[in-house]
Amino acid sequence: MTTPIEPTVELRKTKPKQGLVHGLFTNTKAMVGATILLIFIALALLAPFLFPGDPSRITDMASLEPSPEHWLGTTAKGQDVLALTVHGSRSSLLVGLTVGFASTFVGILVGLASAYFGKFIDESLSLITNVFLLLPGLPLLVILAAFLPPGLGTVIVVLIITGWAGSARVLRSQALSIRSKDFVAAAVVSGERAGRIMFREILPNMASIVMGTLLGCVIYGIGAQAGLEFLGLGDTSTVSWGNNLFWAGNEGALLTGSWWVFVPSGLCIALVAFALSLINYAVDEVTNPRLRKIKAPKPAADVVPETAATTLERSVTK
């Protein structure tokens, strides 16, 4: 009579589900993106100390190539390109972060109200959202920026007006799925106020999609500001990455081959968008189980795998 083969599979305890913040801290993409973003924020904060004075001041050192004295060369008006690039990060990051947070906030309000109240409010807010989604973005940006008074506040207002509808549509869809859950119905039956249910019951369960929407709106704000200013529709007296590109085009840097004038600002916009995209991808990996990289458990050192030969030898000896 043969003895039953002892199971050789070692049972392992499953780890508890990790939170979003802890998952981001252990994600390589999130850490790389956050490092790049923090470097730009630090440069923006330290710009007045690193390059004191007015970076747009005109000097007689025109169109100098990169050198130890001017690491990124000078423009056709004798302005130090590195100083313009570092000071330009202040305006570009300010507009991008402000537009991102404001557009996401408006999207949260519209999406939650539309999903929670439903009926007439949902139809009205959905109609307004659809109208803004159907309007062509770039022509609307150009029209609003051309007729409103120039300034940084105008750029921010224009970008918020044209950038909230997409986030509202996405957040409404997610809020509708959570609105039908049992814990929301229990809160309604218990007499909780509508604001408390929306912001204490529904919104916390949308943390991952809200963060992804926020990052997308920040990228939109930085890129759209640079596009408007490159077309000359911004305040050309301010120093920003978009205005740096605008003046580089007007001064013929593209025609003369002065690559050091326009490459730094364009590269900074690309790097910031790349960093935010990495963080966005990391959020998707942490919150979406299908995107997580599951590591195969290593076999224990003291466990010998059972083979057909050893099984046959054991049965013969018995």
PDB file of C-alpha atoms in Angstrom, residues 6-299:
ATOM      1  CA  GLU A   6       2.792  14.968   0.973  1.00  0.00           C
ATOM      2  CA  PRO A   7       2.008  18.266  -0.689  1.00  0.00           C
ATOM      3  CA  THR A   8       5.123  20.225  -1.522  1.00  0.00           C
ATOM      4  CA  VAL A   9       3.465  23.555  -2.253  1.00  0.00           C
ATOM      5  CA  GLU A  10       4.232  25.996   0.485  1.00  0.00           C
ATOM      6  CA  LEU A  11       1.371  28.235   1.454  1.00  0.00           C
ATOM      7  CA  ARG A  12       2.345  31.865   1.765  1.00  0.00           C
ATOM      8  CA  LYS A  13       0.512  34.572   3.582  1.00  0.00           C
ATOM      9  CA  THR A  14      -0.844  37.268   1.322  1.00  0.00           C
ATOM     10  CA  LYS A  15       0.176  40.795   2.110  1.00  0.00           C
ATOM     11  CA  PRO A  16      -2.548  43.253   2.950  1.00  0.00           C
ATOM     12  CA  LYS A  17      -3.584  45.706   0.282  1.00  0.00           C
ATOM     13  CA  GLN A  18      -1.272  48.700   0.256  1.00  0.00           C
ATOM     14  CA  GLY A  19      -2.458  52.280   0.120  1.00  0.00           C
ATOM     15  CA  LEU A  20      -2.064  54.675  -2.782  1.00  0.00           C
ATOM     16  CA  VAL A  21       0.618  56.796  -1.111  1.00  0.00           C
ATOM     17  CA  HIS A  22       2.713  53.802  -0.049  1.00  0.00           C
ATOM     18  CA  GLY A  23       2.340  52.279  -3.495  1.00  0.00           C
ATOM     19  CA  LEU A  24       3.590  55.465  -5.150  1.00  0.00           C
ATOM     20  CA  PHE A  25       6.608  55.646  -2.833  1.00  0.00           C
ATOM     21  CA  THR A  26       7.588  52.127  -3.850  1.00  0.00           C
ATOM     22  CA  ASN A  27       6.983  52.680  -7.574  1.00  0.00           C
ATOM     23  CA  THR A  28      10.031  53.492  -9.696  1.00  0.00           C
ATOM     24  CA  LYS A  29       8.125  55.580 -12.243  1.00  0.00           C
ATOM     25  CA  ALA A  30       6.509  57.679  -9.541  1.00  0.00           C
ATOM     26  CA  MET A  31       9.818  58.347  -7.804  1.00  0.00           C
ATOM     27  CA  VAL A  32      11.587  59.308 -11.043  1.00  0.00           C
ATOM     28  CA  GLY A  33       8.729  61.628 -12.051  1.00  0.00           C
ATOM     29  CA  ALA A  34       8.516  63.179  -8.580  1.00  0.00           C
ATOM     30  CA  THR A  35      12.290  63.766  -8.519  1.00  0.00           C
ATOM     31  CA  ILE A  36      12.225  65.602 -11.859  1.00  0.00           C
ATOM     32  CA  LEU A  37       9.221  67.660 -10.775  1.00  0.00           C
ATOM     33  CA  LEU A  38      10.776  68.577  -7.415  1.00  0.00           C
ATOM     34  CA  ILE A  39      13.958  69.732  -9.166  1.00  0.00           C
ATOM     35  CA  PHE A  40      11.961  72.147 -11.322  1.00  0.00           C
ATOM     36  CA  ILE A  41       9.967  73.387  -8.318  1.00  0.00           C
ATOM     37  CA  ALA A  42      13.196  73.960  -6.379  1.00  0.00           C
ATOM     38  CA  LEU A  43      14.689  75.895  -9.322  1.00  0.00           C
ATOM     39  CA  ALA A  44      11.546  78.015  -9.561  1.00  0.00           C
ATOM     40  CA  LEU A  45      11.686  78.875  -5.860  1.00  0.00           C
ATOM     41  CA  LEU A  46      15.424  79.598  -5.884  1.00  0.00           C
ATOM     42  CA  ALA A  47      15.438  81.547  -9.162  1.00  0.00           C
ATOM     43  CA  PRO A  48      15.683  85.030  -7.514  1.00  0.00           C
ATOM     44  CA  PHE A  49      18.694  83.834  -5.487  1.00  0.00           C
ATOM     45  CA  LEU A  50      20.413  81.940  -8.299  1.00  0.00           C
ATOM     46  CA  PHE A  51      19.969  84.733 -10.868  1.00  0.00           C
ATOM     47  CA  PRO A  52      19.211  88.020  -9.071  1.00  0.00           C
ATOM     48  CA  GLY A  53      18.065  90.971 -11.086  1.00  0.00           C
ATOM     49  CA  ASP A  54      15.919  91.264 -14.191  1.00  0.00           C
ATOM     50  CA  PRO A  55      16.645  88.325 -16.536  1.00  0.00           C
ATOM     51  CA  SER A  56      15.041  90.159 -19.488  1.00  0.00           C
ATOM     52  CA  ARG A  57      17.463  93.108 -19.259  1.00  0.00           C
ATOM     53  CA  ILE A  58      19.014  93.917 -22.654  1.00  0.00           C
ATOM     54  CA  THR A  59      22.822  93.902 -22.833  1.00  0.00           C
ATOM     55  CA  ASP A  60      25.491  94.230 -25.537  1.00  0.00           C
ATOM     56  CA  MET A  61      26.440  90.512 -25.419  1.00  0.00           C
ATOM     57  CA  ALA A  62      24.160  89.408 -28.254  1.00  0.00           C
ATOM     58  CA  SER A  63      23.902  85.886 -29.687  1.00  0.00           C
ATOM     59  CA  LEU A  64      26.793  84.352 -27.759  1.00  0.00           C
ATOM     60  CA  GLU A  65      27.159  80.571 -27.944  1.00  0.00           C
ATOM     61  CA  PRO A  66      27.251  78.494 -24.730  1.00  0.00           C
ATOM     62  CA  SER A  67      30.420  79.183 -22.753  1.00  0.00           C
ATOM     63  CA  PRO A  68      31.675  78.990 -19.134  1.00  0.00           C
ATOM     64  CA  GLU A  69      30.409  82.562 -18.606  1.00  0.00           C
ATOM     65  CA  HIS A  70      26.983  81.874 -20.107  1.00  0.00           C
ATOM     66  CA  TRP A  71      26.239  78.163 -19.855  1.00  0.00           C
ATOM     67  CA  LEU A  72      23.329  78.308 -22.309  1.00  0.00           C
ATOM     68  CA  GLY A  73      24.524  81.304 -24.314  1.00  0.00           C
ATOM     69  CA  THR A  74      22.647  84.551 -24.847  1.00  0.00           C
ATOM     70  CA  THR A  75      19.750  85.733 -26.996  1.00  0.00           C
ATOM     71  CA  ALA A  76      19.846  88.270 -29.820  1.00  0.00           C
ATOM     72  CA  LYS A  77      19.173  90.973 -27.201  1.00  0.00           C
ATOM     73  CA  GLY A  78      22.037  89.839 -24.956  1.00  0.00           C
ATOM     74  CA  GLN A  79      19.881  88.101 -22.332  1.00  0.00           C
ATOM     75  CA  ASP A  80      21.278  85.092 -20.517  1.00  0.00           C
ATOM     76  CA  VAL A  81      19.310  82.048 -21.694  1.00  0.00           C
ATOM     77  CA  LEU A  82      19.865  80.062 -18.494  1.00  0.00           C
ATOM     78  CA  ALA A  83      18.494  82.915 -16.378  1.00  0.00           C
ATOM     79  CA  LEU A  84      15.471  83.225 -18.675  1.00  0.00           C
ATOM     80  CA  THR A  85      14.859  79.485 -18.489  1.00  0.00           C
ATOM     81  CA  VAL A  86      15.111  79.282 -14.692  1.00  0.00           C
ATOM     82  CA  HIS A  87      12.960  82.387 -14.141  1.00  0.00           C
ATOM     83  CA  GLY A  88      10.504  81.149 -16.759  1.00  0.00           C
ATOM     84  CA  SER A  89       9.796  78.054 -14.672  1.00  0.00           C
ATOM     85  CA  ARG A  90       8.126  80.257 -12.041  1.00  0.00           C
ATOM     86  CA  SER A  91       5.379  81.507 -14.356  1.00  0.00           C
ATOM     87  CA  SER A  92       4.906  78.236 -16.248  1.00  0.00           C
ATOM     88  CA  LEU A  93       4.669  76.047 -13.145  1.00  0.00           C
ATOM     89  CA  LEU A  94       2.418  78.580 -11.401  1.00  0.00           C
ATOM     90  CA  VAL A  95      -0.013  78.643 -14.311  1.00  0.00           C
ATOM     91  CA  GLY A  96       0.107  74.871 -14.782  1.00  0.00           C
ATOM     92  CA  LEU A  97      -0.517  74.039 -11.118  1.00  0.00           C
ATOM     93  CA  THR A  98      -3.197  76.718 -10.717  1.00  0.00           C
ATOM     94  CA  VAL A  99      -5.050  75.644 -13.846  1.00  0.00           C
ATOM     95  CA  GLY A 100      -4.698  71.972 -12.860  1.00  0.00           C
ATOM     96  CA  PHE A 101      -6.107  72.378  -9.362  1.00  0.00           C
ATOM     97  CA  ALA A 102      -8.845  74.824 -10.414  1.00  0.00           C
ATOM     98  CA  SER A 103     -10.001  72.755 -13.403  1.00  0.00           C
ATOM     99  CA  THR A 104     -10.037  69.581 -11.310  1.00  0.00           C
ATOM    100  CA  PHE A 105     -11.972  71.340  -8.532  1.00  0.00           C
ATOM    101  CA  VAL A 106     -14.616  72.571 -10.975  1.00  0.00           C
ATOM    102  CA  GLY A 107     -14.763  69.106 -12.526  1.00  0.00           C
ATOM    103  CA  ILE A 108     -15.275  67.537  -9.091  1.00  0.00           C
ATOM    104  CA  LEU A 109     -18.118  69.913  -8.238  1.00  0.00           C
ATOM    105  CA  VAL A 110     -19.891  69.422 -11.553  1.00  0.00           C
ATOM    106  CA  GLY A 111     -19.288  65.666 -11.689  1.00  0.00           C
ATOM    107  CA  LEU A 112     -20.411  64.957  -8.117  1.00  0.00           C
ATOM    108  CA  ALA A 113     -23.487  67.188  -8.320  1.00  0.00           C
ATOM    109  CA  SER A 114     -24.515  65.691 -11.644  1.00  0.00           C
ATOM    110  CA  ALA A 115     -24.087  62.104 -10.439  1.00  0.00           C
ATOM    111  CA  TYR A 116     -25.651  62.552  -6.999  1.00  0.00           C
ATOM    112  CA  PHE A 117     -28.728  64.683  -7.715  1.00  0.00           C
ATOM    113  CA  GLY A 118     -29.519  63.276 -11.164  1.00  0.00           C
ATOM    114  CA  LYS A 119     -32.681  64.167 -13.103  1.00  0.00           C
ATOM    115  CA  PHE A 120     -32.919  67.844 -14.063  1.00  0.00           C
ATOM    116  CA  ILE A 121     -29.590  68.872 -12.509  1.00  0.00           C
ATOM    117  CA  ASP A 122     -27.805  66.020 -14.245  1.00  0.00           C
ATOM    118  CA  GLU A 123     -29.351  66.878 -17.599  1.00  0.00           C
ATOM    119  CA  SER A 124     -28.517  70.573 -17.261  1.00  0.00           C
ATOM    120  CA  LEU A 125     -24.925  70.058 -16.152  1.00  0.00           C
ATOM    121  CA  SER A 126     -24.380  67.364 -18.786  1.00  0.00           C
ATOM    122  CA  LEU A 127     -25.678  69.736 -21.476  1.00  0.00           C
ATOM    123  CA  ILE A 128     -23.281  72.489 -20.387  1.00  0.00           C
ATOM    124  CA  THR A 129     -20.395  70.012 -20.218  1.00  0.00           C
ATOM    125  CA  ASN A 130     -21.159  68.661 -23.680  1.00  0.00           C
ATOM    126  CA  VAL A 131     -21.263  72.179 -25.116  1.00  0.00           C
ATOM    127  CA  PHE A 132     -17.765  72.931 -23.778  1.00  0.00           C
ATOM    128  CA  LEU A 133     -16.513  69.560 -24.985  1.00  0.00           C
ATOM    129  CA  LEU A 134     -17.835  70.128 -28.511  1.00  0.00           C
ATOM    130  CA  LEU A 135     -16.346  73.607 -28.821  1.00  0.00           C
ATOM    131  CA  PRO A 136     -12.962  73.525 -30.592  1.00  0.00           C
ATOM    132  CA  GLY A 137     -10.313  74.103 -27.942  1.00  0.00           C
ATOM    133  CA  LEU A 138      -7.611  76.066 -29.764  1.00  0.00           C
ATOM    134  CA  PRO A 139      -9.912  78.569 -31.558  1.00  0.00           C
ATOM    135  CA  LEU A 140     -11.769  79.204 -28.285  1.00  0.00           C
ATOM    136  CA  LEU A 141      -8.461  79.788 -26.499  1.00  0.00           C
ATOM    137  CA  VAL A 142      -7.354  82.226 -29.195  1.00  0.00           C
ATOM    138  CA  ILE A 143     -10.656  84.161 -29.164  1.00  0.00           C
ATOM    139  CA  LEU A 144     -10.815  84.489 -25.381  1.00  0.00           C
ATOM    140  CA  ALA A 145      -7.154  85.434 -25.053  1.00  0.00           C
ATOM    141  CA  ALA A 146      -7.439  88.006 -27.852  1.00  0.00           C
ATOM    142  CA  PHE A 147     -10.467  89.854 -26.434  1.00  0.00           C
ATOM    143  CA  LEU A 148      -9.622  89.724 -22.721  1.00  0.00           C
ATOM    144  CA  PRO A 149      -7.011  92.099 -21.260  1.00  0.00           C
ATOM    145  CA  PRO A 150      -3.473  90.645 -21.382  1.00  0.00           C
ATOM    146  CA  GLY A 151      -1.949  89.291 -18.207  1.00  0.00           C
ATOM    147  CA  LEU A 152      -1.168  86.146 -16.273  1.00  0.00           C
ATOM    148  CA  GLY A 153      -4.618  86.125 -14.644  1.00  0.00           C
ATOM    149  CA  THR A 154      -6.274  86.222 -18.053  1.00  0.00           C
ATOM    150  CA  VAL A 155      -4.296  83.203 -19.221  1.00  0.00           C
ATOM    151  CA  ILE A 156      -5.283  81.270 -16.088  1.00  0.00           C
ATOM    152  CA  VAL A 157      -8.988  82.142 -16.442  1.00  0.00           C
ATOM    153  CA  VAL A 158      -9.020  81.240 -20.142  1.00  0.00           C
ATOM    154  CA  LEU A 159      -7.362  77.876 -19.528  1.00  0.00           C
ATOM    155  CA  ILE A 160      -9.749  77.036 -16.665  1.00  0.00           C
ATOM    156  CA  ILE A 161     -12.785  77.894 -18.816  1.00  0.00           C
ATOM    157  CA  THR A 162     -11.587  75.643 -21.627  1.00  0.00           C
ATOM    158  CA  GLY A 163     -10.135  72.844 -19.473  1.00  0.00           C
ATOM    159  CA  TRP A 164     -12.722  71.793 -16.875  1.00  0.00           C
ATOM    160  CA  ALA A 165     -15.232  69.962 -19.089  1.00  0.00           C
ATOM    161  CA  GLY A 166     -13.109  66.883 -19.786  1.00  0.00           C
ATOM    162  CA  SER A 167     -12.371  66.259 -16.114  1.00  0.00           C
ATOM    163  CA  ALA A 168     -16.048  66.796 -15.222  1.00  0.00           C
ATOM    164  CA  ARG A 169     -17.124  64.134 -17.728  1.00  0.00           C
ATOM    165  CA  VAL A 170     -14.631  61.578 -16.411  1.00  0.00           C
ATOM    166  CA  LEU A 171     -15.430  62.254 -12.746  1.00  0.00           C
ATOM    167  CA  ARG A 172     -19.190  62.108 -13.365  1.00  0.00           C
ATOM    168  CA  SER A 173     -18.879  58.621 -14.844  1.00  0.00           C
ATOM    169  CA  GLN A 174     -16.908  57.380 -11.843  1.00  0.00           C
ATOM    170  CA  ALA A 175     -19.264  59.058  -9.369  1.00  0.00           C
ATOM    171  CA  LEU A 176     -22.294  57.445 -11.017  1.00  0.00           C
ATOM    172  CA  SER A 177     -20.881  53.973 -10.394  1.00  0.00           C
ATOM    173  CA  ILE A 178     -20.203  54.781  -6.726  1.00  0.00           C
ATOM    174  CA  ARG A 179     -23.594  56.474  -6.288  1.00  0.00           C
ATOM    175  CA  SER A 180     -25.333  53.119  -6.691  1.00  0.00           C
ATOM    176  CA  LYS A 181     -23.346  51.415  -3.915  1.00  0.00           C
ATOM    177  CA  ASP A 182     -25.023  50.232  -0.724  1.00  0.00           C
ATOM    178  CA  PHE A 183     -23.028  52.441   1.645  1.00  0.00           C
ATOM    179  CA  VAL A 184     -24.177  55.557  -0.234  1.00  0.00           C
ATOM    180  CA  ALA A 185     -27.790  54.410  -0.052  1.00  0.00           C
ATOM    181  CA  ALA A 186     -27.374  53.770   3.671  1.00  0.00           C
ATOM    182  CA  ALA A 187     -26.019  57.296   4.163  1.00  0.00           C
ATOM    183  CA  VAL A 188     -29.002  58.745   2.271  1.00  0.00           C
ATOM    184  CA  VAL A 189     -31.491  56.734   4.352  1.00  0.00           C
ATOM    185  CA  SER A 190     -29.791  57.776   7.601  1.00  0.00           C
ATOM    186  CA  GLY A 191     -30.445  61.427   6.744  1.00  0.00           C
ATOM    187  CA  GLU A 192     -26.917  62.607   5.905  1.00  0.00           C
ATOM    188  CA  ARG A 193     -26.647  65.914   4.098  1.00  0.00           C
ATOM    189  CA  ALA A 194     -25.939  65.879   0.372  1.00  0.00           C
ATOM    190  CA  GLY A 195     -22.626  67.710   0.716  1.00  0.00           C
ATOM    191  CA  ARG A 196     -21.370  65.297   3.358  1.00  0.00           C
ATOM    192  CA  ILE A 197     -22.323  62.273   1.263  1.00  0.00           C
ATOM    193  CA  MET A 198     -20.637  63.642  -1.851  1.00  0.00           C
ATOM    194  CA  PHE A 199     -17.401  64.726  -0.188  1.00  0.00           C
ATOM    195  CA  ARG A 200     -17.126  62.172   2.632  1.00  0.00           C
ATOM    196  CA  GLU A 201     -18.592  59.041   1.072  1.00  0.00           C
ATOM    197  CA  ILE A 202     -18.217  59.295  -2.715  1.00  0.00           C
ATOM    198  CA  LEU A 203     -15.131  61.475  -3.255  1.00  0.00           C
ATOM    199  CA  PRO A 204     -12.652  59.426  -1.122  1.00  0.00           C
ATOM    200  CA  ASN A 205     -13.407  56.388  -3.286  1.00  0.00           C
ATOM    201  CA  MET A 206     -12.409  58.386  -6.372  1.00  0.00           C
ATOM    202  CA  ALA A 207      -8.941  59.333  -5.119  1.00  0.00           C
ATOM    203  CA  SER A 208      -7.014  57.555  -7.870  1.00  0.00           C
ATOM    204  CA  ILE A 209      -9.026  58.943 -10.784  1.00  0.00           C
ATOM    205  CA  VAL A 210      -9.042  62.433  -9.231  1.00  0.00           C
ATOM    206  CA  MET A 211      -5.252  62.347  -8.994  1.00  0.00           C
ATOM    207  CA  GLY A 212      -4.918  61.171 -12.580  1.00  0.00           C
ATOM    208  CA  THR A 213      -7.283  63.927 -13.721  1.00  0.00           C
ATOM    209  CA  LEU A 214      -5.291  66.512 -11.767  1.00  0.00           C
ATOM    210  CA  LEU A 215      -2.023  65.489 -13.389  1.00  0.00           C
ATOM    211  CA  GLY A 216      -3.607  65.614 -16.835  1.00  0.00           C
ATOM    212  CA  CYS A 217      -4.974  69.112 -16.180  1.00  0.00           C
ATOM    213  CA  VAL A 218      -1.559  70.346 -15.023  1.00  0.00           C
ATOM    214  CA  ILE A 219       0.021  69.049 -18.240  1.00  0.00           C
ATOM    215  CA  TYR A 220      -2.746  70.749 -20.213  1.00  0.00           C
ATOM    216  CA  GLY A 221      -2.199  74.043 -18.378  1.00  0.00           C
ATOM    217  CA  ILE A 222       1.561  74.153 -19.013  1.00  0.00           C
ATOM    218  CA  GLY A 223       1.270  73.138 -22.656  1.00  0.00           C
ATOM    219  CA  ALA A 224      -1.674  75.417 -23.431  1.00  0.00           C
ATOM    220  CA  GLN A 225       0.004  78.432 -21.832  1.00  0.00           C
ATOM    221  CA  ALA A 226       3.146  77.812 -23.872  1.00  0.00           C
ATOM    222  CA  GLY A 227       1.041  77.516 -27.032  1.00  0.00           C
ATOM    223  CA  LEU A 228      -0.839  80.763 -26.395  1.00  0.00           C
ATOM    224  CA  GLU A 229       2.311  82.692 -25.587  1.00  0.00           C
ATOM    225  CA  PHE A 230       4.133  81.241 -28.586  1.00  0.00           C
ATOM    226  CA  LEU A 231       1.334  82.668 -30.750  1.00  0.00           C
ATOM    227  CA  GLY A 232       1.812  86.061 -29.061  1.00  0.00           C
ATOM    228  CA  LEU A 233      -1.518  85.972 -27.183  1.00  0.00           C
ATOM    229  CA  GLY A 234      -0.011  86.104 -23.707  1.00  0.00           C
ATOM    230  CA  ASP A 235       1.636  88.863 -21.738  1.00  0.00           C
ATOM    231  CA  THR A 236       4.935  89.248 -23.576  1.00  0.00           C
ATOM    232  CA  SER A 237       6.405  91.317 -20.744  1.00  0.00           C
ATOM    233  CA  THR A 238       6.561  88.334 -18.392  1.00  0.00           C
ATOM    234  CA  VAL A 239       9.295  85.705 -18.426  1.00  0.00           C
ATOM    235  CA  SER A 240       7.991  82.201 -19.104  1.00  0.00           C
ATOM    236  CA  TRP A 241       8.880  79.224 -21.241  1.00  0.00           C
ATOM    237  CA  GLY A 242       6.214  80.126 -23.781  1.00  0.00           C
ATOM    238  CA  ASN A 243       7.417  83.726 -24.073  1.00  0.00           C
ATOM    239  CA  ASN A 244      10.994  82.500 -24.417  1.00  0.00           C
ATOM    240  CA  LEU A 245       9.901  80.491 -27.438  1.00  0.00           C
ATOM    241  CA  PHE A 246       7.914  83.461 -28.770  1.00  0.00           C
ATOM    242  CA  TRP A 247      10.905  85.809 -28.649  1.00  0.00           C
ATOM    243  CA  ALA A 248      13.200  83.125 -30.045  1.00  0.00           C
ATOM    244  CA  GLY A 249      10.949  82.890 -33.090  1.00  0.00           C
ATOM    245  CA  ASN A 250      10.629  86.656 -33.471  1.00  0.00           C
ATOM    246  CA  GLU A 251      14.379  87.200 -33.198  1.00  0.00           C
ATOM    247  CA  GLY A 252      15.145  84.620 -35.879  1.00  0.00           C
ATOM    248  CA  ALA A 253      16.786  82.000 -33.673  1.00  0.00           C
ATOM    249  CA  LEU A 254      15.307  79.241 -35.812  1.00  0.00           C
ATOM    250  CA  LEU A 255      16.595  80.819 -39.023  1.00  0.00           C
ATOM    251  CA  THR A 256      20.098  81.565 -37.732  1.00  0.00           C
ATOM    252  CA  GLY A 257      20.516  78.144 -36.103  1.00  0.00           C
ATOM    253  CA  SER A 258      20.820  79.524 -32.575  1.00  0.00           C
ATOM    254  CA  TRP A 259      19.577  76.285 -31.035  1.00  0.00           C
ATOM    255  CA  TRP A 260      20.619  77.268 -27.516  1.00  0.00           C
ATOM    256  CA  VAL A 261      17.938  79.975 -27.455  1.00  0.00           C
ATOM    257  CA  PHE A 262      14.830  77.811 -27.997  1.00  0.00           C
ATOM    258  CA  VAL A 263      15.913  74.271 -27.027  1.00  0.00           C
ATOM    259  CA  PRO A 264      16.144  74.824 -23.212  1.00  0.00           C
ATOM    260  CA  SER A 265      12.575  76.140 -22.793  1.00  0.00           C
ATOM    261  CA  GLY A 266      11.113  73.482 -25.089  1.00  0.00           C
ATOM    262  CA  LEU A 267      13.080  70.780 -23.304  1.00  0.00           C
ATOM    263  CA  CYS A 268      11.852  71.993 -19.899  1.00  0.00           C
ATOM    264  CA  ILE A 269       8.217  71.811 -21.037  1.00  0.00           C
ATOM    265  CA  ALA A 270       8.810  68.289 -22.327  1.00  0.00           C
ATOM    266  CA  LEU A 271      10.564  67.170 -19.125  1.00  0.00           C
ATOM    267  CA  VAL A 272       7.801  68.483 -16.852  1.00  0.00           C
ATOM    268  CA  ALA A 273       5.137  66.806 -18.997  1.00  0.00           C
ATOM    269  CA  PHE A 274       7.220  63.611 -18.976  1.00  0.00           C
ATOM    270  CA  ALA A 275       7.535  63.705 -15.172  1.00  0.00           C
ATOM    271  CA  LEU A 276       3.791  64.210 -14.688  1.00  0.00           C
ATOM    272  CA  SER A 277       3.054  61.419 -17.176  1.00  0.00           C
ATOM    273  CA  LEU A 278       5.318  59.052 -15.228  1.00  0.00           C
ATOM    274  CA  ILE A 279       3.433  59.848 -12.028  1.00  0.00           C
ATOM    275  CA  ASN A 280       0.134  59.340 -13.851  1.00  0.00           C
ATOM    276  CA  TYR A 281       1.265  55.937 -15.158  1.00  0.00           C
ATOM    277  CA  ALA A 282       2.387  55.020 -11.639  1.00  0.00           C
ATOM    278  CA  VAL A 283      -1.037  55.895 -10.247  1.00  0.00           C
ATOM    279  CA  ASP A 284      -2.618  53.596 -12.836  1.00  0.00           C
ATOM    280  CA  GLU A 285      -0.253  50.773 -11.909  1.00  0.00           C
ATOM    281  CA  VAL A 286      -0.912  51.139  -8.189  1.00  0.00           C
ATOM    282  CA  THR A 287      -4.701  51.382  -8.453  1.00  0.00           C
ATOM    283  CA  ASN A 288      -5.319  48.972 -11.351  1.00  0.00           C
ATOM    284  CA  PRO A 289      -4.658  45.320 -10.403  1.00  0.00           C
ATOM    285  CA  ARG A 290      -4.246  44.337 -14.067  1.00  0.00           C
ATOM    286  CA  LEU A 291      -1.240  46.648 -14.438  1.00  0.00           C
ATOM    287  CA  ARG A 292       0.580  45.535 -11.306  1.00  0.00           C
ATOM    288  CA  LYS A 293       3.723  43.490 -11.739  1.00  0.00           C
ATOM    289  CA  ILE A 294       3.188  40.326  -9.724  1.00  0.00           C
ATOM    290  CA  LYS A 295       6.421  38.669  -8.723  1.00  0.00           C
ATOM    291  CA  ALA A 296       6.411  34.879  -8.686  1.00  0.00           C
ATOM    292  CA  PRO A 297       7.147  33.533  -5.166  1.00  0.00           C
ATOM    293  CA  LYS A 298      10.559  31.952  -4.811  1.00  0.00           C
ATOM    294  CA  PRO A 299      10.536  28.277  -3.743  1.00  0.00           C
TER     295      PRO A 299
END
